[in-house]
PDB file of C-alpha atoms and ligand atoms in Angstrom:
ATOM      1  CA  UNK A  24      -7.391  28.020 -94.965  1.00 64.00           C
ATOM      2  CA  UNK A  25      -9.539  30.965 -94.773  1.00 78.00           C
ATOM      3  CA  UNK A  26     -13.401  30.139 -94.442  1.00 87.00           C
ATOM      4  CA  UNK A  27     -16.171  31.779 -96.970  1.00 94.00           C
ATOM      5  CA  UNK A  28     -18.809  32.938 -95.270  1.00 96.00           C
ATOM      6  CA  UNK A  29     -22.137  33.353 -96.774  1.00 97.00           C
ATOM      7  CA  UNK A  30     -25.637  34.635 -95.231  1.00 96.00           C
ATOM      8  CA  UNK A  31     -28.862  33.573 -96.655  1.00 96.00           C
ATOM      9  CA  UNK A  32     -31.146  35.800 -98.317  1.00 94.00           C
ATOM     10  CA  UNK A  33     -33.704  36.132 -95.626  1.00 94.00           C
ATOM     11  CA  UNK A  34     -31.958  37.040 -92.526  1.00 96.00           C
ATOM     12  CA  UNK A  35     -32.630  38.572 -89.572  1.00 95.00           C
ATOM     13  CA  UNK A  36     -35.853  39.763 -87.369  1.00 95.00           C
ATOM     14  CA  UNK A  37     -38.995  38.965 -89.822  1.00 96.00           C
ATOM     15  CA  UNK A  38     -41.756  42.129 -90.379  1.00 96.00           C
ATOM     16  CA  UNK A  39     -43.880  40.305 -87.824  1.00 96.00           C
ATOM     17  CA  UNK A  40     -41.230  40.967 -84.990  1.00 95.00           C
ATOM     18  CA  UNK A  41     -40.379  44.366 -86.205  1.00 96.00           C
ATOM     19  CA  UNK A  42     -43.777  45.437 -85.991  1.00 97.00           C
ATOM     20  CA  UNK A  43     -44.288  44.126 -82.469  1.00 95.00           C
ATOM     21  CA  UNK A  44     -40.819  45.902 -81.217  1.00 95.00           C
ATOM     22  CA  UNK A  45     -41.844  49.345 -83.092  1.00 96.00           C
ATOM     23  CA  UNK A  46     -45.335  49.177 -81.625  1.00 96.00           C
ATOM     24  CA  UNK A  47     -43.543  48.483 -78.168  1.00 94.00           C
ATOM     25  CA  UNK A  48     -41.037  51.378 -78.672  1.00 93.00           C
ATOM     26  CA  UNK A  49     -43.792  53.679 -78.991  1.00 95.00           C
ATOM     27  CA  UNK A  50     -45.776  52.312 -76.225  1.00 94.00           C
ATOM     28  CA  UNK A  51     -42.482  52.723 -73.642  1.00 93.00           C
ATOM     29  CA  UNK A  52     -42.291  56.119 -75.184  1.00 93.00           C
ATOM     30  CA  UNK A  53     -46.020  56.973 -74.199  1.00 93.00           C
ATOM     31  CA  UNK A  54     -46.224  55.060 -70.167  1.00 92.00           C
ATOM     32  CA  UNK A  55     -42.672  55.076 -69.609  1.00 89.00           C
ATOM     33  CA  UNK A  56     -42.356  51.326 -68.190  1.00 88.00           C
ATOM     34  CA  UNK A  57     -44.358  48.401 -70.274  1.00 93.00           C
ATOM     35  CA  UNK A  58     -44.993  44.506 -69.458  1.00 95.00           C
ATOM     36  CA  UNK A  59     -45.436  42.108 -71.791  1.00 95.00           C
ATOM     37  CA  UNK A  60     -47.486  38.838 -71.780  1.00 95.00           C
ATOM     38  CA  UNK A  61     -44.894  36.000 -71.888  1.00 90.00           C
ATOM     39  CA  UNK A  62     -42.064  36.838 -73.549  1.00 89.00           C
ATOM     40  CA  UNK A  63     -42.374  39.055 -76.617  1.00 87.00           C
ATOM     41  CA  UNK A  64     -40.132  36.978 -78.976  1.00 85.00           C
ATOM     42  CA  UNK A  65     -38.095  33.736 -78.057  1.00 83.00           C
ATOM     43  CA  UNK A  66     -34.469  35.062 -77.764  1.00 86.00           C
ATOM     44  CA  UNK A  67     -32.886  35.988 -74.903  1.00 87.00           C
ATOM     45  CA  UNK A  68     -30.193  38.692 -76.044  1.00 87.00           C
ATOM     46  CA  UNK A  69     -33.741  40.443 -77.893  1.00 89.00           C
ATOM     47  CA  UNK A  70     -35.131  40.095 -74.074  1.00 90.00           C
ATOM     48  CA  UNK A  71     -32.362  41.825 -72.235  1.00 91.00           C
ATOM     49  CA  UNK A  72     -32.387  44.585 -74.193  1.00 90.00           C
ATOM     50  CA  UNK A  73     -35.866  45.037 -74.052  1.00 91.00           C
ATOM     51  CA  UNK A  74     -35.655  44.632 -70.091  1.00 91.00           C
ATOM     52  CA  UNK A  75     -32.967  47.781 -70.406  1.00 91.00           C
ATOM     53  CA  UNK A  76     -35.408  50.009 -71.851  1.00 90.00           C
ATOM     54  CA  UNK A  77     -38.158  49.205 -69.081  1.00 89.00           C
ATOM     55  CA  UNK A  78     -40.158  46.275 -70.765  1.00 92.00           C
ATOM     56  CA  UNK A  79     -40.102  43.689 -68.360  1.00 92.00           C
ATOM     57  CA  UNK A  80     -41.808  39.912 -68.900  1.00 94.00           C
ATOM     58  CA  UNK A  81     -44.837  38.811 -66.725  1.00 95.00           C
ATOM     59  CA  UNK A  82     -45.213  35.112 -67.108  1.00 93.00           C
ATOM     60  CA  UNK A  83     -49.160  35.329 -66.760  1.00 93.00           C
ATOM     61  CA  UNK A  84     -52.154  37.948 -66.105  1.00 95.00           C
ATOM     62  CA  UNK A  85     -51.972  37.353 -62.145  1.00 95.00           C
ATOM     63  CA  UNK A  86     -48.087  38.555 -62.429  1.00 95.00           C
ATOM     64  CA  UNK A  87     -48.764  42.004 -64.291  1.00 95.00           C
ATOM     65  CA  UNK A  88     -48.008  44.614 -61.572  1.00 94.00           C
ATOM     66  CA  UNK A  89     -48.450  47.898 -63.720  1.00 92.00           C
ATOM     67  CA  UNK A  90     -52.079  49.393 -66.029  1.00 93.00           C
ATOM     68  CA  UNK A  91     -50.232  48.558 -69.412  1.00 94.00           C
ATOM     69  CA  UNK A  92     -49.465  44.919 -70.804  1.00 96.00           C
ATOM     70  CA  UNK A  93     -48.316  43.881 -74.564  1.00 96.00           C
ATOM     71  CA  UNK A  94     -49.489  40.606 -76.019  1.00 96.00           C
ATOM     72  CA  UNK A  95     -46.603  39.561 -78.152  1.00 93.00           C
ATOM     73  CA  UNK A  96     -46.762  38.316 -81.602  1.00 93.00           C
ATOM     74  CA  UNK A  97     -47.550  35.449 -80.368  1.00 94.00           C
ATOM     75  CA  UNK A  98     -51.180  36.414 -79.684  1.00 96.00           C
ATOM     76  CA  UNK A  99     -53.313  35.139 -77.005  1.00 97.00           C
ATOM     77  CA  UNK A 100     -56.914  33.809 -76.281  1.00 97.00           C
ATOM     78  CA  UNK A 101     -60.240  35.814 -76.232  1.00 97.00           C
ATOM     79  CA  UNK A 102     -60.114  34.551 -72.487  1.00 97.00           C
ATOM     80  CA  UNK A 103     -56.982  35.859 -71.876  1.00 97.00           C
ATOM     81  CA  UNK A 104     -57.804  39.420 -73.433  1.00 96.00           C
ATOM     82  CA  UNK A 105     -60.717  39.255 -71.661  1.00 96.00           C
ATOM     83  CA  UNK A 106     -59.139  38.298 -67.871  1.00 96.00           C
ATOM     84  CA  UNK A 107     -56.441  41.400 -68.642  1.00 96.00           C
ATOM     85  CA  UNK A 108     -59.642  43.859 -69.270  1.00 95.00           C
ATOM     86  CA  UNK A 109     -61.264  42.705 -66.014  1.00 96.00           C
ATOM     87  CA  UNK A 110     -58.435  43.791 -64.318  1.00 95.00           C
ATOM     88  CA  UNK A 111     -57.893  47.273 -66.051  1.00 96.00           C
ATOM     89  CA  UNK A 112     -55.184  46.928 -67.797  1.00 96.00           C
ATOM     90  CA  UNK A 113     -54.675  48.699 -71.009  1.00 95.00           C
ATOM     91  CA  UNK A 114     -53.870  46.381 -73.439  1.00 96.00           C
ATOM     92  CA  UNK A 115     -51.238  46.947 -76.379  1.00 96.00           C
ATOM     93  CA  UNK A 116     -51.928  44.457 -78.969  1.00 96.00           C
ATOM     94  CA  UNK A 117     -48.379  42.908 -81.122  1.00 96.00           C
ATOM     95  CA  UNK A 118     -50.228  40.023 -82.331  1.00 97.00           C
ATOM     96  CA  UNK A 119     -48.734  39.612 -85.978  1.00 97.00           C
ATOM     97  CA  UNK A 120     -51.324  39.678 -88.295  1.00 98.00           C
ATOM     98  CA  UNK A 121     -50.017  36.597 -90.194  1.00 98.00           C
ATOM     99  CA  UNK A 122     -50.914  34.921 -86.101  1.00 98.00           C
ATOM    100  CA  UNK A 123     -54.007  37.214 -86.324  1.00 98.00           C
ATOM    101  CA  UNK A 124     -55.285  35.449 -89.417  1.00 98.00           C
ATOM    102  CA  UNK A 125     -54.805  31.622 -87.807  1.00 98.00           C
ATOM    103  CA  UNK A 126     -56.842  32.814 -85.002  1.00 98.00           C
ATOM    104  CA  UNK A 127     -59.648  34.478 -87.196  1.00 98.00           C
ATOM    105  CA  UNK A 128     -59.358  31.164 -89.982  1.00 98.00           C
ATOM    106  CA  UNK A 129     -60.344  28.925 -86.795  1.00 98.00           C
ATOM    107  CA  UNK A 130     -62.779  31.336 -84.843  1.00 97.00           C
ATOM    108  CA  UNK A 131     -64.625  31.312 -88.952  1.00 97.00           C
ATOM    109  CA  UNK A 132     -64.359  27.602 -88.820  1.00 97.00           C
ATOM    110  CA  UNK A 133     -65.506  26.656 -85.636  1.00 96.00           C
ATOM    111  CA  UNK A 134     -69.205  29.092 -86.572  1.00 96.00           C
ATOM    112  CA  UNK A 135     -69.432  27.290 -89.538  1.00 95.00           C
ATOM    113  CA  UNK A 136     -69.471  23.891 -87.585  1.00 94.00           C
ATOM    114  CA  UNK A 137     -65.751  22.342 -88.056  1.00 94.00           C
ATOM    115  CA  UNK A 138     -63.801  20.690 -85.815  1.00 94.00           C
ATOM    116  CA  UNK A 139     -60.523  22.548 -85.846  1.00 96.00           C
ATOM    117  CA  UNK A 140     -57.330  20.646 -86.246  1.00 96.00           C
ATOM    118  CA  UNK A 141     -54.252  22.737 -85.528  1.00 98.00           C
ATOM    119  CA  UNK A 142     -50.937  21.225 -87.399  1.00 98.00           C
ATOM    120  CA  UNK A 143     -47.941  22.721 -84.472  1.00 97.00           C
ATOM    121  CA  UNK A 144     -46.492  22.427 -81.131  1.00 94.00           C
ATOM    122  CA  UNK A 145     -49.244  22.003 -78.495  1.00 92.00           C
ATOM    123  CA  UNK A 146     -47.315  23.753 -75.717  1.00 92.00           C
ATOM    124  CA  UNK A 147     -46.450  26.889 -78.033  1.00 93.00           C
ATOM    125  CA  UNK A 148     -48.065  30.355 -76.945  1.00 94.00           C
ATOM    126  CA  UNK A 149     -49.177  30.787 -80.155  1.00 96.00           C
ATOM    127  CA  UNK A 150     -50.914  27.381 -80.592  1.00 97.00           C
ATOM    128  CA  UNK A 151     -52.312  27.854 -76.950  1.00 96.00           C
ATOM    129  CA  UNK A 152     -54.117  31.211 -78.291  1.00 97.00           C
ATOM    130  CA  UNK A 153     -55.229  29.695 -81.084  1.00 98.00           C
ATOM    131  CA  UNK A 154     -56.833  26.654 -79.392  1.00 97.00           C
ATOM    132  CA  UNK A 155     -58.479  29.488 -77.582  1.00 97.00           C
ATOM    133  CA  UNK A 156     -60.181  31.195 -80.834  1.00 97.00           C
ATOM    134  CA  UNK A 157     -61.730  27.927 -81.572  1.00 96.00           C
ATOM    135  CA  UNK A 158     -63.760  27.875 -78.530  1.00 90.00           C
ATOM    136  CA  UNK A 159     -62.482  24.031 -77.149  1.00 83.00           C
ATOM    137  CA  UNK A 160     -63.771  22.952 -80.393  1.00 90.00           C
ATOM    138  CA  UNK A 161     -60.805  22.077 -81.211  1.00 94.00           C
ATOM    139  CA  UNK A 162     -57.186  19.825 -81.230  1.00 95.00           C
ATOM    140  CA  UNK A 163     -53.400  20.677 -81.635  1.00 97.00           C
ATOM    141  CA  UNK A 164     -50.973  17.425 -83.057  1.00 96.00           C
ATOM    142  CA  UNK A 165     -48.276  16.815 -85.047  1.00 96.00           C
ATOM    143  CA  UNK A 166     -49.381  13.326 -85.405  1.00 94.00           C
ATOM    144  CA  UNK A 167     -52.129  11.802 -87.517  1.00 92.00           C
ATOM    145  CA  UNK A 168     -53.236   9.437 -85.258  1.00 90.00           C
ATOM    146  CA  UNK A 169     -54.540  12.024 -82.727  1.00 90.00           C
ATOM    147  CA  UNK A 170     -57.189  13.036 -85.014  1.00 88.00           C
ATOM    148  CA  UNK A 171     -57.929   9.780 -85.660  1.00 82.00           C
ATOM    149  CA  UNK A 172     -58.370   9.238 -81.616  1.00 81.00           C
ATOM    150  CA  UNK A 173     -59.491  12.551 -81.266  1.00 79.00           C
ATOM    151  CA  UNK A 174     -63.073  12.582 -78.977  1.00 68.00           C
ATOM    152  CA  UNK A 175     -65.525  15.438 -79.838  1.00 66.00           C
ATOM    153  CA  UNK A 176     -64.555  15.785 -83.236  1.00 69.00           C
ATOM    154  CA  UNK A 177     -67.207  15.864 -86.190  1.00 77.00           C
ATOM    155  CA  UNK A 178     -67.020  14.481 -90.077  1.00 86.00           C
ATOM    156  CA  UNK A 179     -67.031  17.811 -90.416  1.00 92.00           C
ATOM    157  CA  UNK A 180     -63.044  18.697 -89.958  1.00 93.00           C
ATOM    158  CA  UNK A 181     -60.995  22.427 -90.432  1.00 96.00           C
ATOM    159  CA  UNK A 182     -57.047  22.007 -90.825  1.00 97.00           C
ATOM    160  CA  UNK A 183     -54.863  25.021 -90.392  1.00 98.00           C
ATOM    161  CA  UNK A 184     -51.281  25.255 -89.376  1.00 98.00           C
ATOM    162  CA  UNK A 185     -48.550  26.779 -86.924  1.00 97.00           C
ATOM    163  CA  UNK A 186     -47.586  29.528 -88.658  1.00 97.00           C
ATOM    164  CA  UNK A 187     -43.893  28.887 -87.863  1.00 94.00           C
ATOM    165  CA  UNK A 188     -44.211  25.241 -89.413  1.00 94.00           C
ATOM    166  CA  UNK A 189     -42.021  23.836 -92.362  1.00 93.00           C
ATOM    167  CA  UNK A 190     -44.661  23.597 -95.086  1.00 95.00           C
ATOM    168  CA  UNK A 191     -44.001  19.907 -96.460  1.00 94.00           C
ATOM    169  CA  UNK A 192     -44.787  18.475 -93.332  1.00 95.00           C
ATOM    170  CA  UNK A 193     -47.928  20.109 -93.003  1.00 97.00           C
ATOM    171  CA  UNK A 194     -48.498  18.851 -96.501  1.00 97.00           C
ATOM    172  CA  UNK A 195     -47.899  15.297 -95.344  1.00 97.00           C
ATOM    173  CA  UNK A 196     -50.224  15.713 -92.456  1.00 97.00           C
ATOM    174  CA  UNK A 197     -53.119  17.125 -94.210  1.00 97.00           C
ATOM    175  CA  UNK A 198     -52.387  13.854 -96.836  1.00 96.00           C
ATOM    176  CA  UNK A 199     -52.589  11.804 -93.726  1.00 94.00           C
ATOM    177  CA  UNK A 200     -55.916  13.174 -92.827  1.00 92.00           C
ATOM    178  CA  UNK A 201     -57.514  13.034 -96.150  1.00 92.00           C
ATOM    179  CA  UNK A 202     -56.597   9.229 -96.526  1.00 89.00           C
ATOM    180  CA  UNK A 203     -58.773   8.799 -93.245  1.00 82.00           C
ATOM    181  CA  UNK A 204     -61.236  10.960 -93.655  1.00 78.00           C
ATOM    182  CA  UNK A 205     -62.669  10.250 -96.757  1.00 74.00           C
ATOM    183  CA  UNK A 206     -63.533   6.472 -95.738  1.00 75.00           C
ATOM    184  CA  UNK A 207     -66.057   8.437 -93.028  1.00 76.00           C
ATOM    185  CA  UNK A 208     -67.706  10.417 -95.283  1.00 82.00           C
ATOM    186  CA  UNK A 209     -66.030  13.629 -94.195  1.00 87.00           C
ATOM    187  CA  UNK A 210     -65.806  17.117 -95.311  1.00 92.00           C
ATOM    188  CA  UNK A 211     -62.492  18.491 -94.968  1.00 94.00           C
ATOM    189  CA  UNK A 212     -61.632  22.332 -95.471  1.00 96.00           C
ATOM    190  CA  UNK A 213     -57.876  23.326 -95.680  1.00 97.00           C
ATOM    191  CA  UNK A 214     -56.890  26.816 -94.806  1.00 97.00           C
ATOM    192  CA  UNK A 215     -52.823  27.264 -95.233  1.00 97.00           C
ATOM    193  CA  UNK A 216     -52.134  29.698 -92.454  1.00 98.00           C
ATOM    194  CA  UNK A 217     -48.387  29.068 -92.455  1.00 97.00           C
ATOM    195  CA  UNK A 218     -46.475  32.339 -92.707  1.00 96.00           C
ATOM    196  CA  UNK A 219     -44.824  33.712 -95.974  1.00 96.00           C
ATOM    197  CA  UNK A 220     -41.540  35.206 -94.262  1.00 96.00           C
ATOM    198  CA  UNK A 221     -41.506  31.503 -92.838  1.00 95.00           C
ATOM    199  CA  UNK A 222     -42.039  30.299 -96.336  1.00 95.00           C
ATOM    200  CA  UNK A 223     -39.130  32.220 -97.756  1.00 96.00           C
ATOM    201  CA  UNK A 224     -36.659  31.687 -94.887  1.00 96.00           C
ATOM    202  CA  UNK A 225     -36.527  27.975 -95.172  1.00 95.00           C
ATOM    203  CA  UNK A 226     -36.529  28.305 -99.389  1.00 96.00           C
ATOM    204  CA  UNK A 227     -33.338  30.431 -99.218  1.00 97.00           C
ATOM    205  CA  UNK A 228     -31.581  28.967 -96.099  1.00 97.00           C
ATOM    206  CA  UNK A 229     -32.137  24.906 -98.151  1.00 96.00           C
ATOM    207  CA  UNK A 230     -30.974  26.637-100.964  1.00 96.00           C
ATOM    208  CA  UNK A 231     -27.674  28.147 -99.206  1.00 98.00           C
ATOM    209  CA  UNK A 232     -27.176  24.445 -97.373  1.00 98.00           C
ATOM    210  CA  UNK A 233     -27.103  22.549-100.545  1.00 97.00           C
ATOM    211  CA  UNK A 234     -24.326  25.219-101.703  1.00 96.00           C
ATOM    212  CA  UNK A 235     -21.921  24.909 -98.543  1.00 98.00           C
ATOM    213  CA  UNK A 236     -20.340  22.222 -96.718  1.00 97.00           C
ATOM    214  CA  UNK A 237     -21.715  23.462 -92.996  1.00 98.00           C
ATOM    215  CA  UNK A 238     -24.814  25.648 -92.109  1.00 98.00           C
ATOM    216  CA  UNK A 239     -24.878  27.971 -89.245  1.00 98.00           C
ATOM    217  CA  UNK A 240     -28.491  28.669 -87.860  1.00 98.00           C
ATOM    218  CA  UNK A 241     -28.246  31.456 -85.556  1.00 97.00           C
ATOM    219  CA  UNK A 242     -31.196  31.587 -82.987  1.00 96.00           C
ATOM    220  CA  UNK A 243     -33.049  31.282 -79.451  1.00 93.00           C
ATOM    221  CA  UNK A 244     -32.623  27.577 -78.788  1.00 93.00           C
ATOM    222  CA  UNK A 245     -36.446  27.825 -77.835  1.00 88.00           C
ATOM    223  CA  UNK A 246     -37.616  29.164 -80.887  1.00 90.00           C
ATOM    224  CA  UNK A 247     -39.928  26.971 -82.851  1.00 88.00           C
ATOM    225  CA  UNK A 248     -39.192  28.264 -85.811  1.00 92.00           C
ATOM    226  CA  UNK A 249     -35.120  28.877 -85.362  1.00 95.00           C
ATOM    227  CA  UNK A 250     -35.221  25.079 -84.465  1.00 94.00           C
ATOM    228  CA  UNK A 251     -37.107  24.343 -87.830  1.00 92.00           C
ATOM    229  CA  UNK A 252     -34.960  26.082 -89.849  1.00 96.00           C
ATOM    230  CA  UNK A 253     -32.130  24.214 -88.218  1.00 97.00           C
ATOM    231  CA  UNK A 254     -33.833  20.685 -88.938  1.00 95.00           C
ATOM    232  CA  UNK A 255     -34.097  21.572 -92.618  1.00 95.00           C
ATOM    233  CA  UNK A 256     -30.645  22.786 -93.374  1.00 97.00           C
ATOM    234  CA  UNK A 257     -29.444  19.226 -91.449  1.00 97.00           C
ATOM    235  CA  UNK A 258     -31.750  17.193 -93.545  1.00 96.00           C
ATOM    236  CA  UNK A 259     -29.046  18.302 -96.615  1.00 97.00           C
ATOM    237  CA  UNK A 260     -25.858  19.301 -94.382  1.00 96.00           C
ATOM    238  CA  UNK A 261     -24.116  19.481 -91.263  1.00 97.00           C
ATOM    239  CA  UNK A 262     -25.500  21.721 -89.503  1.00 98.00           C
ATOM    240  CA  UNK A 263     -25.438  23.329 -85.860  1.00 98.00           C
ATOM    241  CA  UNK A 264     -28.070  25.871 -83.905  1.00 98.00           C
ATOM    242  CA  UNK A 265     -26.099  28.273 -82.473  1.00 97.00           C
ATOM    243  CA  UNK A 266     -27.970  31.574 -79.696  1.00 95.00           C
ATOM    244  CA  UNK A 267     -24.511  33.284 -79.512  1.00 94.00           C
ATOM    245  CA  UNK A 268     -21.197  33.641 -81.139  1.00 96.00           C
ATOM    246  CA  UNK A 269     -19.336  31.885 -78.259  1.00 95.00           C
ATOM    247  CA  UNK A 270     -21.102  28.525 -78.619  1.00 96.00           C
ATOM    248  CA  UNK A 271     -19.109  28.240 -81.946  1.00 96.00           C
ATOM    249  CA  UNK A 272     -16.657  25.189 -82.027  1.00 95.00           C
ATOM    250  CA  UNK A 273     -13.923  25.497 -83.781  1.00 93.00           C
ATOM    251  CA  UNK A 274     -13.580  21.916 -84.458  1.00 94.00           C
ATOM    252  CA  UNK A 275     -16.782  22.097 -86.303  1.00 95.00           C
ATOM    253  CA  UNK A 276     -14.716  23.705 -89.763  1.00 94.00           C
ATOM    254  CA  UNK A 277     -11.985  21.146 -89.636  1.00 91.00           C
ATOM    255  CA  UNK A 278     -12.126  20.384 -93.155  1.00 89.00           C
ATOM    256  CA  UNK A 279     -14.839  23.005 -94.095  1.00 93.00           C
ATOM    257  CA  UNK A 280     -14.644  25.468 -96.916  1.00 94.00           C
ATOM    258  CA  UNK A 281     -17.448  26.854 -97.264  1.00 97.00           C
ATOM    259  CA  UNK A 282     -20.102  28.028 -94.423  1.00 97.00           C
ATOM    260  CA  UNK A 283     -23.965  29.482 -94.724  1.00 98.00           C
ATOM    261  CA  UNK A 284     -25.868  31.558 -92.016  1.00 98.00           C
ATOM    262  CA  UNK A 285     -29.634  31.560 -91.835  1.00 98.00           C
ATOM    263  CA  UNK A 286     -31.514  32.919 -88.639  1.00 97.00           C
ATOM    264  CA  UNK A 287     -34.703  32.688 -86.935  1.00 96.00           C
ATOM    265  CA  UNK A 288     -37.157  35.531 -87.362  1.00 95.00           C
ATOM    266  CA  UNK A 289     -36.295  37.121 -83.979  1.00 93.00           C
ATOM    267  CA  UNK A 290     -32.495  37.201 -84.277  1.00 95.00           C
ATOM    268  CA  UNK A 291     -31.013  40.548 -84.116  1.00 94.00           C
ATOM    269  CA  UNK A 292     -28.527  41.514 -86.711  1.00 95.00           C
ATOM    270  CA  UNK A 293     -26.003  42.904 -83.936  1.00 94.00           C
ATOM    271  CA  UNK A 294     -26.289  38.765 -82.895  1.00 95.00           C
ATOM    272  CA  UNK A 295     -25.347  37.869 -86.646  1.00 97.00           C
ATOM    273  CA  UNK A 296     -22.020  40.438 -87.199  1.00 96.00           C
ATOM    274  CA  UNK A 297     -20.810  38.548 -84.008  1.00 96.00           C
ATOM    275  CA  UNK A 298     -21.054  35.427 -84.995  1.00 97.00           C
ATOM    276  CA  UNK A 299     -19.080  36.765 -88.615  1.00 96.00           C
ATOM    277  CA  UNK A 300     -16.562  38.255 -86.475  1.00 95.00           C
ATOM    278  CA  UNK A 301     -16.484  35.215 -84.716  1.00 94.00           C
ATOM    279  CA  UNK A 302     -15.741  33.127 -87.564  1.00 93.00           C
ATOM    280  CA  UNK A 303     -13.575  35.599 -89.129  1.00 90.00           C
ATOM    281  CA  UNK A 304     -10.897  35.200 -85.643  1.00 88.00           C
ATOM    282  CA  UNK A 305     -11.596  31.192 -86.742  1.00 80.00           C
TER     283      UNK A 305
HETATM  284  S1  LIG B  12     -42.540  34.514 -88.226  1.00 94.96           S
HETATM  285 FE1  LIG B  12     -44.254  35.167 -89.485  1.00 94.96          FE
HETATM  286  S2  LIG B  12     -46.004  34.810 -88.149  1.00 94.96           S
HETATM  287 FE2  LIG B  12     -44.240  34.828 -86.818  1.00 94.96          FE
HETATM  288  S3  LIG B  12     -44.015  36.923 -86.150  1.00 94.96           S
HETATM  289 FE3  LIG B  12     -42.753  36.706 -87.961  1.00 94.96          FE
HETATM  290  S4  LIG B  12     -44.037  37.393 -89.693  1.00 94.96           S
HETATM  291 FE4  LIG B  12     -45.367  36.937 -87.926  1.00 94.96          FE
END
């Protein structure tokens, strides 16, 4: 039986990661060979490419070899910027602006005397940088009870999220906290810094699950928000996190009619037409 294939709505790299591989374009264009901070985006066949056309990863400042380094769009620390500068190297800034807001929401908080509380992943760059923008004044869980254990912190608490994070759980979270805080006399300022390509991407790739009998999330297996998407779409279907068209099992559609594709923000489309062609040898 032949399989219909159908791709969500919101597909492919989002405007954050567009922007930061335009911006880089230009920069290669400009000093010929370019390093970036980390990796730009969390997807390997996005890496390679990039590594092709003379943008090569340094894993931290000490490692940069050349004058000209790219934050990615994951953004970084003031302290970070600032070790970069001391050694003379020309910064080119991809921080997305939706990551650039986060880090301005807690720098704002922290000056006006809140305790940050970051709702995300506490080893993720992004998180990391924006730890950093709250000056140490601050604390990245998942988990309510953190804050509750949380030393240093004042009645006085800011909550802002991941920007890659699915949205009802940092609506549970923030419920979690208020149900605390308000036996300690707090006051409690919510800022929702979660993305709105994020937003959309999960709405359309829940509402393509609940249509099909499998989901397909194509993605770097160490992307935050790929593996997000993928724990949605499961939550309502089978469904299976795939980086390239050759992890597909074909004894995955045994009894399948129907199949959806969503992707994380930093999947190329080339990546995507593989995978169909994949499915259309299945
Ligand atoms: S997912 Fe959102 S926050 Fe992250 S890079 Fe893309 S647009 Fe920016």
């Amino acid at each position: 039986m032949r399989l219909c294939v159908e791709r969500a709505r919101e597909i492919g790299f989002c405007f954050g990661v567009k922007r930061a591989l335009d911006i880089l374009e230009k920069a290669v264009g400009e000093h010929g060979k370019v390093e970036t901070l980390g990796a730009l985006v969390h997807n390997e066949q996005v890496l390679k490419k990039l590594q092709k056309a003379g943008i090569n990863v340094a894993l931290n400042v000490a490692d940069i070899k050349g004058n000209v380094a790219a934050i990615s769009s994951h953004g970084v620390s003031p302290e970070i910027e600032d070790e970069i500068r001391r050694r003379n190297i020309e910064i080119i800034d991809t921080t997305c602006p939706c990551v650039r807001r986060a880090q301005i929401a807690a720098q704002r908080l922290v000056k006006a005397g809140f305790f940050v509380i970051i709702f995300g992943d506490t080893g993720h760059p992004e998180v990391k940088g924006i730890l950093g923008w709250a000056k140490g004044k601050s604390l990245a869980t998942r988990e309510v009870e953190s804050v509750l254990e949380a030393k240093g912190s004042s009645r006085r608490l800011g909550i802002l999220s991941q920007t890659t994070q699915i949205p009802e759980q940092f609506t549970g979270f923030v419920k979690g906290i208020i149900d605390f805080a308000l036996t300690k006399d707090a006051e409690i300022r919510i800022i929702d810094t979660i993305c709105p390509d994020i937003r959309r991407r999960q709405r359309t790739a829940l509402d393509l699950a609940n249509k099909v009998d499998l989901m397909l999330v194509i993605g770097g297996h160490n992307s935050a928000n790929t593996r997000h998407l993928a724990e949605l779409c499961a939550a309502v279907r089978p469904a299976y996190l795939i980086e390239k068209a050759d992890e597909l099992e074909p004894s995955w559609f045994h009894g399948c009619q129907k199949v959806g594709i969503a992707s994380g923000t930093s999947t190329p489309e080339e990546t995507i037409e593989e995978v169909l062609a994949r499915l259309e040898e299945l």
